[in-house]
Amino acid sequence: MIQTAQGEVVITNDGATILKHMSVMHPAARMLVDLSAAQDIEAGDGTTSVVVLAGSLLGAAEKLLGKGIHPTIIAESFTRAAAKVVEYLEEMSTPVDLSDRDNLLRAATTSLSSKIVSQYSSILSPIAVDSVLRLVTPSSTNVDLRDIRLVKKVGGTIDDTELMDGVLLNQNVITSAGGPTRIEKAKIGIIQFQLSPPKPDMDNQIVVNDYRQMDKILKEERLYILNLCKAIKKSGCNVLLIQKSILRDATNELSLAYLQKLKILAVKDVERDEIEFLSRALGCKPISDVEQMTSDKLGEADLVEETSKNGAKFVKISGIKNPSGKSVSVLCTGNNELVLAESERSLHDALCVVRCLVKKRFLIAGGGAPEIHVSRLLSQYAQTLKGMEAYCFAAYAEALEVIPTTLAENAGLNPIKMVTELRNRHAHGERSAGINVRKGVISNILEENVLQPLLVSTSAIELATETVGLLLRIDDYHPCR
């Protein structure tokens, strides 16, 4: 549980989120925070493992420095050792096809098993897998997770989280003037101007002497707003998304009354950072001036309606006719904001794991099995080397054992006993033997469906080694005023 300086409370076990909220001052510690963030961007999972691994490598480097080995030799040897580890991991990986939904589900479930919401993995894993599969083709080498829209609504439980076709909007339809809440064969326009009277400059003053002048001002105001609404209707638009503005009100009572008469559904306070996604998903262009309001800038959909679930209202746009854009929406529900935020983070991690399998279509075992396997192979390889490099490779191999050791500790098991048994099993050729956290024993981890993408492990190895190498090459630290 984290409490920020502003009093905001965050409950999470996501490594990147914890480190991001820490008030770290020392530049070396900041590098580890950045390391976790880099792993989050590259793979989306393994954010805790990468920092634990970096810490273990730094500990190994400290022992080597104590033996009188030069830091440059250590850094270069670690880089070569990392390349060898990646090679070993690729050899032990198994290819996966995107049509093999079961293996994708196993990988997503493994990612969620360490989360606070792990008991809901049977619901969140299929959502993560199906969301990505709807966006990719057999030839895809990446997927843009920005095309998967996560909409959070308080109400119900995580069990009620569901995947929906089309686009969901957090905002509600404006119904204060009795406007429509459902439009079929929708023509959707996104406007960045406001349907309210323009405000005069602060330096100017308007002096009204009599009622006729007052009436004239009101008449001009009505005419101005009426012309705006007529121009919108003339373009064929019947669903209006209005960007949020801090300068003026998005709408006023008069404009809402006109929109109601013209049978135009209106949604206001669309955030600026949502505009790009909505434009891409709906196939429409943002309009900054009413004179640019033309039919070719509108998007089309079969249905736009305001619906509700567990008391929470949202706008659903379905049947989008945009051949160039693909998008799916996930409605995340929870009984409070804290649970909802952690559910969203966990779902994002699961989505990232599936994305890793799109980028690099290989799976490896989890449960500490790959780390012990490559540690053993690297130790054997170190014996064929000569000089200081042999010491560095052996130290790197030993540092890799921190992952199964930490895993055993966190599961409440005896880490020395478990890692020793794990080494023994791997020495006898059981390279899929890993720590079964649920049963508290060593077992074939592939049979337990504990799988993870190859990219998560290789990325963690490469990034951790790169950061440690950078720290080793730093001679001194001088804080300046």
Short mmCIF file of C-alpha atoms in Angstrom, two decimals:
data_model
loop_
_atom_site.label_atom_id
_atom_site.label_comp_id
_atom_site.label_asym_id
_atom_site.label_seq_id
_atom_site.Cartn_x
_atom_site.Cartn_y
_atom_site.Cartn_z
CA MET A 1 0.00 0.00 0.00
CA ILE A 2 1.46 3.33 -1.10
CA GLN A 3 0.31 6.76 0.09
CA THR A 4 1.47 9.61 -2.13
CA ALA A 5 2.31 13.14 -0.98
CA GLN A 6 -1.15 14.22 -2.18
CA GLY A 7 -2.82 11.60 0.06
CA GLU A 8 -3.70 9.26 -2.82
CA VAL A 9 -3.62 5.56 -1.85
CA VAL A 10 -2.36 2.89 -4.27
CA ILE A 11 -2.54 -0.86 -3.58
CA THR A 12 -0.33 -2.85 -5.95
CA ASN A 13 2.36 -5.49 -6.30
CA ASP A 14 3.45 -4.32 -9.74
CA GLY A 15 7.18 -3.58 -9.55
CA ALA A 16 7.15 -0.67 -11.99
CA THR A 17 4.23 1.01 -10.17
CA ILE A 18 5.90 0.67 -6.73
CA LEU A 19 9.22 2.07 -7.96
CA LYS A 20 7.53 4.90 -9.86
CA HIS A 21 5.89 6.14 -6.65
CA MET A 22 9.10 5.97 -4.58
CA SER A 23 10.82 9.29 -3.84
CA VAL A 24 14.26 8.08 -4.90
CA MET A 25 17.05 10.67 -4.67
CA HIS A 26 20.31 8.82 -5.38
CA PRO A 27 21.09 8.69 -9.13
CA ALA A 28 22.14 5.01 -8.99
CA ALA A 29 18.77 4.13 -7.43
CA ARG A 30 17.03 6.25 -10.09
CA MET A 31 18.74 4.13 -12.74
CA LEU A 32 17.10 1.04 -11.23
CA VAL A 33 13.71 2.80 -11.29
CA ASP A 34 14.31 3.64 -14.97
CA LEU A 35 15.37 0.03 -15.56
CA SER A 36 12.01 -1.22 -14.29
CA ALA A 37 10.20 1.35 -16.47
CA ALA A 38 12.23 0.24 -19.52
CA GLN A 39 11.25 -3.39 -18.90
CA ASP A 40 7.62 -2.29 -18.59
CA ILE A 41 7.81 -0.59 -22.00
CA GLU A 42 9.72 -3.40 -23.72
CA ALA A 43 7.90 -6.46 -22.33
CA GLY A 44 5.20 -5.20 -19.93
CA ASP A 45 5.99 -7.98 -17.43
CA GLY A 46 9.02 -8.96 -15.36
CA THR A 47 9.39 -5.44 -13.91
CA THR A 48 10.24 -6.80 -10.44
CA SER A 49 12.46 -9.62 -11.74
CA VAL A 50 14.65 -7.23 -13.73
CA VAL A 51 15.45 -5.11 -10.63
CA VAL A 52 16.07 -8.21 -8.46
CA LEU A 53 18.38 -9.57 -11.16
CA ALA A 54 20.24 -6.25 -11.46
CA GLY A 55 20.71 -6.19 -7.67
CA SER A 56 22.12 -9.73 -7.73
CA LEU A 57 24.51 -8.85 -10.59
CA LEU A 58 25.71 -5.77 -8.68
CA GLY A 59 26.36 -7.99 -5.65
CA ALA A 60 28.35 -10.40 -7.82
CA ALA A 61 30.30 -7.48 -9.33
CA GLU A 62 31.14 -6.19 -5.84
CA LYS A 63 32.72 -9.54 -4.92
CA LEU A 64 34.72 -9.53 -8.16
CA LEU A 65 35.93 -5.97 -7.47
CA GLY A 66 37.05 -7.18 -4.04
CA LYS A 67 39.23 -9.77 -5.80
CA GLY A 68 40.97 -6.97 -7.68
CA ILE A 69 39.32 -7.46 -11.10
CA HIS A 70 38.99 -4.22 -13.07
CA PRO A 71 35.38 -2.93 -13.48
CA THR A 72 35.75 -2.63 -17.27
CA ILE A 73 36.70 -6.32 -17.52
CA ILE A 74 33.69 -7.23 -15.33
CA ALA A 75 31.30 -5.10 -17.44
CA GLU A 76 32.56 -6.55 -20.74
CA SER A 77 32.47 -10.12 -19.41
CA PHE A 78 28.92 -9.63 -18.09
CA THR A 79 27.83 -8.36 -21.53
CA ARG A 80 29.28 -11.46 -23.24
CA ALA A 81 27.72 -13.69 -20.55
CA ALA A 82 24.30 -12.07 -21.15
CA ALA A 83 24.59 -12.79 -24.90
CA LYS A 84 25.37 -16.42 -24.06
CA VAL A 85 22.38 -16.62 -21.66
CA VAL A 86 20.02 -15.24 -24.35
CA GLU A 87 21.40 -17.89 -26.73
CA TYR A 88 20.71 -20.67 -24.18
CA LEU A 89 17.19 -19.34 -23.52
CA GLU A 90 16.40 -19.34 -27.25
CA GLU A 91 17.61 -22.95 -27.50
CA MET A 92 15.26 -24.11 -24.72
CA SER A 93 12.24 -22.12 -25.95
CA THR A 94 9.34 -23.66 -27.86
CA PRO A 95 7.68 -21.90 -30.82
CA VAL A 96 4.04 -20.86 -30.42
CA ASP A 97 1.44 -20.13 -33.07
CA LEU A 98 -1.02 -17.28 -32.61
CA SER A 99 -3.82 -19.69 -33.52
CA ASP A 100 -2.89 -21.79 -30.45
CA ARG A 101 -5.20 -19.98 -28.03
CA ASP A 102 -4.55 -22.44 -25.17
CA ASN A 103 -0.83 -21.61 -24.95
CA LEU A 104 -1.58 -17.89 -25.11
CA LEU A 105 -4.05 -18.33 -22.24
CA ARG A 106 -1.45 -20.22 -20.18
CA ALA A 107 1.08 -17.41 -20.63
CA ALA A 108 -1.48 -14.73 -19.68
CA THR A 109 -2.62 -16.75 -16.63
CA THR A 110 1.01 -17.13 -15.45
CA SER A 111 1.43 -13.35 -15.66
CA LEU A 112 -1.68 -12.82 -13.51
CA SER A 113 -0.85 -15.54 -10.96
CA SER A 114 1.40 -13.21 -8.93
CA LYS A 115 -1.08 -10.33 -8.89
CA ILE A 116 -3.53 -9.28 -6.18
CA VAL A 117 -6.37 -10.15 -8.60
CA SER A 118 -4.95 -13.64 -9.33
CA GLN A 119 -8.22 -15.32 -8.31
CA TYR A 120 -9.87 -13.65 -11.32
CA SER A 121 -7.26 -14.89 -13.83
CA SER A 122 -9.82 -17.24 -15.43
CA ILE A 123 -11.85 -14.13 -16.39
CA LEU A 124 -9.06 -11.65 -17.23
CA SER A 125 -6.81 -14.04 -19.21
CA PRO A 126 -9.35 -14.82 -21.99
CA ILE A 127 -10.17 -11.09 -22.22
CA ALA A 128 -6.46 -10.23 -22.69
CA VAL A 129 -5.90 -12.95 -25.30
CA ASP A 130 -9.09 -12.26 -27.29
CA SER A 131 -8.45 -8.49 -27.25
CA VAL A 132 -5.04 -8.92 -28.90
CA LEU A 133 -6.17 -11.66 -31.31
CA ARG A 134 -8.89 -9.37 -32.69
CA LEU A 135 -6.26 -6.81 -33.65
CA VAL A 136 -3.55 -9.01 -35.16
CA THR A 137 -3.14 -10.93 -38.41
CA PRO A 138 -0.97 -14.06 -38.92
CA SER A 139 1.77 -11.83 -40.38
CA SER A 140 1.69 -9.21 -37.58
CA THR A 141 4.99 -8.56 -35.79
CA ASN A 142 3.57 -6.13 -33.22
CA VAL A 143 0.28 -4.87 -31.83
CA ASP A 144 -0.55 -1.35 -30.68
CA LEU A 145 -2.12 -1.69 -27.23
CA ARG A 146 -3.50 1.85 -27.60
CA ASP A 147 -6.15 0.26 -29.86
CA ILE A 148 -7.43 -1.64 -26.79
CA ARG A 149 -9.46 0.80 -24.73
CA LEU A 150 -9.80 0.06 -21.02
CA VAL A 151 -12.80 1.85 -19.50
CA LYS A 152 -13.03 1.78 -15.69
CA LYS A 153 -16.39 1.96 -13.92
CA VAL A 154 -17.05 1.56 -10.20
CA GLY A 155 -19.87 -0.92 -9.65
CA GLY A 156 -20.14 -4.71 -9.49
CA THR A 157 -17.03 -6.87 -9.07
CA ILE A 158 -14.04 -7.85 -11.22
CA ASP A 159 -16.15 -10.87 -12.29
CA ASP A 160 -18.28 -8.46 -14.35
CA THR A 161 -15.32 -7.25 -16.45
CA GLU A 162 -16.09 -7.94 -20.11
CA LEU A 163 -14.74 -7.50 -23.62
CA MET A 164 -16.93 -5.47 -25.97
CA ASP A 165 -16.81 -4.87 -29.70
CA GLY A 166 -16.52 -1.27 -30.80
CA VAL A 167 -15.69 1.75 -28.68
CA LEU A 168 -16.80 2.67 -25.15
CA LEU A 169 -16.83 6.24 -23.85
CA ASN A 170 -16.44 7.11 -20.17
CA GLN A 171 -18.64 10.17 -20.62
CA ASN A 172 -22.44 10.20 -20.53
CA VAL A 173 -24.88 11.50 -23.13
CA ILE A 174 -26.16 15.02 -22.36
CA THR A 175 -29.86 14.50 -21.61
CA SER A 176 -30.69 17.68 -19.67
CA ALA A 177 -32.62 19.12 -22.65
CA GLY A 178 -34.31 15.81 -23.48
CA GLY A 179 -31.98 14.93 -26.37
CA PRO A 180 -31.77 11.41 -27.87
CA THR A 181 -29.77 8.66 -26.10
CA ARG A 182 -29.82 6.17 -29.00
CA ILE A 183 -29.01 6.77 -32.66
CA GLU A 184 -29.01 4.13 -35.40
CA LYS A 185 -27.00 4.61 -38.62
CA ALA A 186 -24.89 7.15 -36.78
CA LYS A 187 -22.74 9.79 -38.47
CA ILE A 188 -20.18 10.76 -35.82
CA GLY A 189 -18.37 14.08 -35.65
CA ILE A 190 -15.59 15.13 -33.24
CA ILE A 191 -15.51 18.89 -32.72
CA GLN A 192 -12.86 20.96 -30.94
CA PHE A 193 -14.94 24.14 -30.77
CA GLN A 194 -17.62 24.96 -28.21
CA LEU A 195 -21.38 25.34 -28.65
CA SER A 196 -21.60 28.35 -26.35
CA PRO A 197 -21.35 32.13 -26.85
CA PRO A 198 -17.81 33.44 -27.45
CA LYS A 199 -16.39 35.32 -24.49
CA PRO A 200 -15.08 38.87 -25.11
CA ASP A 201 -11.44 39.72 -24.39
CA MET A 202 -10.81 40.61 -20.77
CA ASP A 203 -9.65 44.13 -21.78
CA ASN A 204 -12.92 44.99 -23.49
CA GLN A 205 -16.09 46.32 -21.89
CA ILE A 206 -19.61 46.36 -23.33
CA VAL A 207 -21.86 49.16 -22.09
CA VAL A 208 -25.61 48.52 -22.42
CA ASN A 209 -27.81 51.63 -22.10
CA ASP A 210 -31.31 50.30 -22.75
CA TYR A 211 -33.38 47.14 -23.16
CA ARG A 212 -33.25 47.25 -26.97
CA GLN A 213 -29.48 46.81 -26.91
CA MET A 214 -29.86 43.96 -24.40
CA ASP A 215 -32.39 42.25 -26.70
CA LYS A 216 -30.05 42.71 -29.64
CA ILE A 217 -27.18 41.03 -27.75
CA LEU A 218 -29.40 38.08 -26.79
CA LYS A 219 -30.74 37.81 -30.35
CA GLU A 220 -27.19 37.75 -31.77
CA GLU A 221 -26.23 35.09 -29.23
CA ARG A 222 -29.18 32.90 -30.24
CA LEU A 223 -28.43 33.41 -33.93
CA TYR A 224 -24.74 32.55 -33.45
CA ILE A 225 -25.54 29.26 -31.68
CA LEU A 226 -28.35 28.40 -34.11
CA ASN A 227 -25.99 28.82 -37.07
CA LEU A 228 -23.47 26.51 -35.38
CA CYS A 229 -26.11 23.82 -34.83
CA LYS A 230 -27.49 24.20 -38.38
CA ALA A 231 -23.99 23.80 -39.85
CA ILE A 232 -23.53 20.60 -37.82
CA LYS A 233 -26.89 19.23 -39.00
CA LYS A 234 -26.19 20.23 -42.62
CA SER A 235 -23.04 18.07 -42.66
CA GLY A 236 -25.20 15.02 -41.86
CA CYS A 237 -23.83 14.61 -38.34
CA ASN A 238 -26.25 13.09 -35.80
CA VAL A 239 -23.75 12.13 -33.04
CA LEU A 240 -21.53 14.88 -31.68
CA LEU A 241 -18.44 14.35 -29.51
CA ILE A 242 -17.27 17.67 -28.01
CA GLN A 243 -13.70 18.11 -26.75
CA LYS A 244 -13.25 19.36 -23.20
CA SER A 245 -12.27 23.03 -22.88
CA ILE A 246 -10.99 25.01 -19.91
CA LEU A 247 -11.76 28.37 -21.52
CA ARG A 248 -15.51 28.09 -22.16
CA ASP A 249 -18.43 25.84 -21.41
CA ALA A 250 -18.72 23.09 -24.03
CA THR A 251 -22.48 23.68 -24.32
CA ASN A 252 -25.19 25.84 -22.82
CA GLU A 253 -28.93 25.37 -22.38
CA LEU A 254 -29.68 27.10 -25.67
CA SER A 255 -27.38 24.92 -27.78
CA LEU A 256 -28.68 21.76 -26.08
CA ALA A 257 -32.25 22.80 -26.88
CA TYR A 258 -31.32 23.29 -30.55
CA LEU A 259 -29.49 19.94 -30.67
CA GLN A 260 -32.55 18.24 -29.16
CA LYS A 261 -34.82 19.72 -31.85
CA LEU A 262 -32.36 18.63 -34.56
CA LYS A 263 -32.24 15.08 -33.06
CA ILE A 264 -28.46 15.16 -32.50
CA LEU A 265 -26.96 13.04 -29.70
CA ALA A 266 -24.27 15.01 -27.85
CA VAL A 267 -21.41 13.87 -25.59
CA LYS A 268 -19.22 16.55 -24.00
CA ASP A 269 -15.96 16.67 -22.03
CA VAL A 270 -14.05 14.27 -24.29
CA GLU A 271 -10.45 14.48 -23.05
CA ARG A 272 -7.76 15.87 -25.35
CA ASP A 273 -5.68 12.67 -25.16
CA GLU A 274 -8.71 10.60 -26.26
CA ILE A 275 -9.17 12.53 -29.50
CA GLU A 276 -6.37 10.74 -31.40
CA PHE A 277 -7.66 7.28 -30.41
CA LEU A 278 -11.29 8.11 -31.27
CA SER A 279 -10.29 9.62 -34.63
CA ARG A 280 -8.29 6.50 -35.51
CA ALA A 281 -10.94 4.06 -34.27
CA LEU A 282 -14.02 5.80 -35.72
CA GLY A 283 -12.42 6.96 -38.97
CA CYS A 284 -13.31 10.63 -38.48
CA LYS A 285 -11.21 13.78 -38.33
CA PRO A 286 -11.25 16.31 -35.47
CA ILE A 287 -12.90 19.57 -36.56
CA SER A 288 -11.58 22.79 -35.04
CA ASP A 289 -13.82 25.23 -36.93
CA VAL A 290 -17.49 25.00 -37.88
CA GLU A 291 -16.68 26.03 -41.47
CA GLN A 292 -14.68 22.81 -41.87
CA MET A 293 -17.71 20.69 -40.87
CA THR A 294 -18.23 18.45 -43.91
CA SER A 295 -19.55 14.91 -44.37
CA ASP A 296 -16.13 13.49 -45.38
CA LYS A 297 -14.79 14.24 -41.88
CA LEU A 298 -17.48 12.13 -40.17
CA GLY A 299 -17.25 8.53 -39.00
CA GLU A 300 -20.03 5.96 -39.43
CA ALA A 301 -21.42 3.34 -37.07
CA ASP A 302 -24.52 1.14 -36.94
CA LEU A 303 -25.47 2.16 -33.40
CA VAL A 304 -24.54 4.70 -30.74
CA GLU A 305 -26.38 4.36 -27.44
CA GLU A 306 -26.06 5.09 -23.74
CA THR A 307 -26.17 1.87 -21.73
CA SER A 308 -25.61 1.03 -18.08
CA LYS A 309 -24.14 -1.87 -16.13
CA ASN A 310 -24.21 -2.26 -12.35
CA GLY A 311 -25.49 1.32 -12.07
CA ALA A 312 -22.63 2.82 -14.12
CA LYS A 313 -23.54 4.60 -17.36
CA PHE A 314 -21.38 4.74 -20.48
CA VAL A 315 -21.73 5.32 -24.22
CA LYS A 316 -21.25 2.36 -26.56
CA ILE A 317 -20.45 2.77 -30.27
CA SER A 318 -20.90 -0.51 -32.18
CA GLY A 319 -20.82 -1.57 -35.82
CA ILE A 320 -18.08 0.92 -36.73
CA LYS A 321 -17.59 1.17 -40.51
CA ASN A 322 -13.91 2.01 -40.63
CA PRO A 323 -11.88 -0.46 -42.72
CA SER A 324 -8.52 1.07 -41.77
CA GLY A 325 -9.05 1.04 -38.00
CA LYS A 326 -9.38 -1.85 -35.56
CA SER A 327 -10.27 -1.33 -31.94
CA VAL A 328 -11.77 -3.22 -29.03
CA SER A 329 -12.92 -2.02 -25.63
CA VAL A 330 -12.78 -3.67 -22.23
CA LEU A 331 -15.18 -2.58 -19.50
CA CYS A 332 -13.29 -2.96 -16.19
CA THR A 333 -15.54 -3.09 -13.14
CA GLY A 334 -14.79 -3.23 -9.42
CA ASN A 335 -16.34 -2.32 -6.09
CA ASN A 336 -13.92 0.57 -5.42
CA GLU A 337 -11.29 2.70 -7.16
CA LEU A 338 -8.30 0.91 -5.55
CA VAL A 339 -9.37 -2.55 -6.74
CA LEU A 340 -10.30 -1.10 -10.13
CA ALA A 341 -6.89 0.52 -10.62
CA GLU A 342 -5.02 -2.68 -9.71
CA SER A 343 -7.32 -4.72 -11.97
CA GLU A 344 -6.49 -2.38 -14.87
CA ARG A 345 -2.73 -2.66 -14.19
CA SER A 346 -2.92 -6.46 -14.02
CA LEU A 347 -4.94 -6.63 -17.24
CA HIS A 348 -2.40 -4.35 -18.93
CA ASP A 349 0.41 -6.73 -17.88
CA ALA A 350 -1.51 -9.69 -19.32
CA LEU A 351 -2.07 -7.77 -22.58
CA CYS A 352 1.67 -7.02 -22.72
CA VAL A 353 2.49 -10.71 -22.29
CA VAL A 354 0.29 -11.62 -25.26
CA ARG A 355 1.87 -8.75 -27.23
CA CYS A 356 5.31 -10.24 -26.42
CA LEU A 357 4.19 -13.47 -28.08
CA VAL A 358 3.15 -11.52 -31.18
CA LYS A 359 6.57 -9.81 -31.32
CA LYS A 360 8.62 -12.95 -30.52
CA ARG A 361 6.61 -16.15 -30.90
CA PHE A 362 8.41 -18.35 -28.40
CA LEU A 363 7.47 -19.62 -24.94
CA ILE A 364 9.67 -20.84 -22.10
CA ALA A 365 8.87 -22.44 -18.75
CA GLY A 366 8.41 -20.34 -15.62
CA GLY A 367 8.96 -21.22 -11.97
CA GLY A 368 12.71 -20.49 -12.01
CA ALA A 369 13.39 -23.36 -14.47
CA PRO A 370 15.07 -21.32 -17.25
CA GLU A 371 17.30 -19.41 -14.79
CA ILE A 372 18.62 -22.61 -13.18
CA HIS A 373 19.07 -24.25 -16.60
CA VAL A 374 21.09 -21.39 -18.12
CA SER A 375 23.00 -20.91 -14.84
CA ARG A 376 24.19 -24.54 -15.03
CA LEU A 377 25.13 -24.25 -18.73
CA LEU A 378 26.94 -20.94 -18.15
CA SER A 379 28.91 -22.43 -15.22
CA GLN A 380 30.01 -25.30 -17.48
CA TYR A 381 30.98 -22.82 -20.20
CA ALA A 382 32.96 -20.73 -17.66
CA GLN A 383 35.15 -23.77 -16.94
CA THR A 384 36.32 -23.73 -20.58
CA LEU A 385 37.48 -20.11 -20.28
CA LYS A 386 40.76 -18.79 -18.92
CA GLY A 387 41.81 -15.86 -16.78
CA MET A 388 39.54 -13.25 -15.19
CA GLU A 389 36.74 -13.83 -17.71
CA ALA A 390 36.17 -17.30 -16.24
CA TYR A 391 35.61 -15.76 -12.78
CA CYS A 392 33.17 -13.20 -14.21
CA PHE A 393 31.14 -15.81 -16.14
CA ALA A 394 30.94 -18.05 -13.05
CA ALA A 395 29.80 -15.10 -10.91
CA TYR A 396 27.16 -14.17 -13.53
CA ALA A 397 25.87 -17.76 -13.56
CA GLU A 398 25.58 -17.77 -9.75
CA ALA A 399 23.76 -14.40 -9.78
CA LEU A 400 21.02 -15.83 -12.02
CA GLU A 401 19.96 -18.15 -9.18
CA VAL A 402 18.48 -15.15 -7.35
CA ILE A 403 15.20 -15.60 -9.30
CA PRO A 404 14.35 -19.16 -8.07
CA THR A 405 15.74 -18.27 -4.61
CA THR A 406 13.44 -15.24 -4.31
CA LEU A 407 10.53 -17.25 -5.72
CA ALA A 408 11.00 -19.93 -3.04
CA GLU A 409 11.28 -17.29 -0.27
CA ASN A 410 8.09 -15.52 -1.38
CA ALA A 411 6.23 -18.85 -1.45
CA GLY A 412 7.24 -19.53 2.18
CA LEU A 413 9.56 -22.41 1.21
CA ASN A 414 13.15 -23.15 2.25
CA PRO A 415 15.15 -21.42 -0.53
CA ILE A 416 18.42 -23.34 0.06
CA LYS A 417 16.65 -26.72 0.00
CA MET A 418 14.52 -25.86 -3.07
CA VAL A 419 17.37 -24.39 -5.15
CA THR A 420 19.68 -27.31 -4.26
CA GLU A 421 17.03 -29.83 -5.32
CA LEU A 422 16.34 -27.78 -8.46
CA ARG A 423 20.05 -27.86 -9.38
CA ASN A 424 20.11 -31.62 -8.83
CA ARG A 425 17.04 -32.23 -11.03
CA HIS A 426 18.47 -30.10 -13.83
CA ALA A 427 21.83 -31.89 -13.58
CA HIS A 428 19.91 -35.13 -14.29
CA GLY A 429 18.45 -33.65 -17.48
CA GLU A 430 15.05 -32.38 -16.21
CA ARG A 431 15.32 -28.92 -17.77
CA SER A 432 11.60 -28.20 -17.27
CA ALA A 433 11.81 -28.75 -13.50
CA GLY A 434 10.73 -25.64 -11.60
CA ILE A 435 9.30 -24.50 -8.29
CA ASN A 436 5.62 -25.38 -7.97
CA VAL A 437 4.45 -22.59 -5.66
CA ARG A 438 0.95 -24.05 -5.15
CA LYS A 439 2.15 -27.50 -4.02
CA GLY A 440 5.45 -26.35 -2.50
CA VAL A 441 7.51 -28.93 -4.42
CA ILE A 442 9.76 -29.20 -7.49
CA SER A 443 7.78 -30.48 -10.49
CA ASN A 444 7.65 -30.35 -14.28
CA ILE A 445 6.52 -26.78 -14.67
CA LEU A 446 5.34 -27.23 -18.28
CA GLU A 447 2.79 -29.83 -17.10
CA GLU A 448 1.54 -27.23 -14.58
CA ASN A 449 0.96 -24.79 -17.50
CA VAL A 450 3.37 -22.21 -16.02
CA LEU A 451 4.64 -20.53 -19.20
CA GLN A 452 6.06 -17.13 -20.02
CA PRO A 453 7.12 -15.38 -23.25
CA LEU A 454 10.78 -15.68 -24.21
CA LEU A 455 10.90 -11.90 -24.75
CA VAL A 456 10.18 -11.22 -21.03
CA SER A 457 13.24 -13.20 -19.92
CA THR A 458 15.64 -12.08 -22.67
CA SER A 459 14.63 -8.44 -22.20
CA ALA A 460 15.18 -8.67 -18.42
CA ILE A 461 18.64 -10.23 -18.90
CA GLU A 462 19.76 -7.67 -21.49
CA LEU A 463 18.41 -4.59 -19.69
CA ALA A 464 19.70 -5.62 -16.24
CA THR A 465 23.17 -6.38 -17.65
CA GLU A 466 23.28 -3.09 -19.55
CA THR A 467 22.38 -1.10 -16.40
CA VAL A 468 24.93 -2.96 -14.25
CA GLY A 469 27.62 -2.39 -16.90
CA LEU A 470 26.84 1.32 -16.93
CA LEU A 471 27.07 1.54 -13.12
CA LEU A 472 30.37 -0.36 -13.09
CA ARG A 473 31.92 2.12 -15.52
CA ILE A 474 31.13 5.08 -13.24
CA ASP A 475 34.23 6.08 -11.25
CA ASP A 476 32.80 8.50 -8.71
CA TYR A 477 29.68 10.40 -7.70
CA HIS A 478 29.88 14.17 -7.17
CA PRO A 479 26.70 16.00 -6.12
CA CYS A 480 26.87 19.63 -7.27
CA ARG A 481 25.14 22.68 -5.83
#
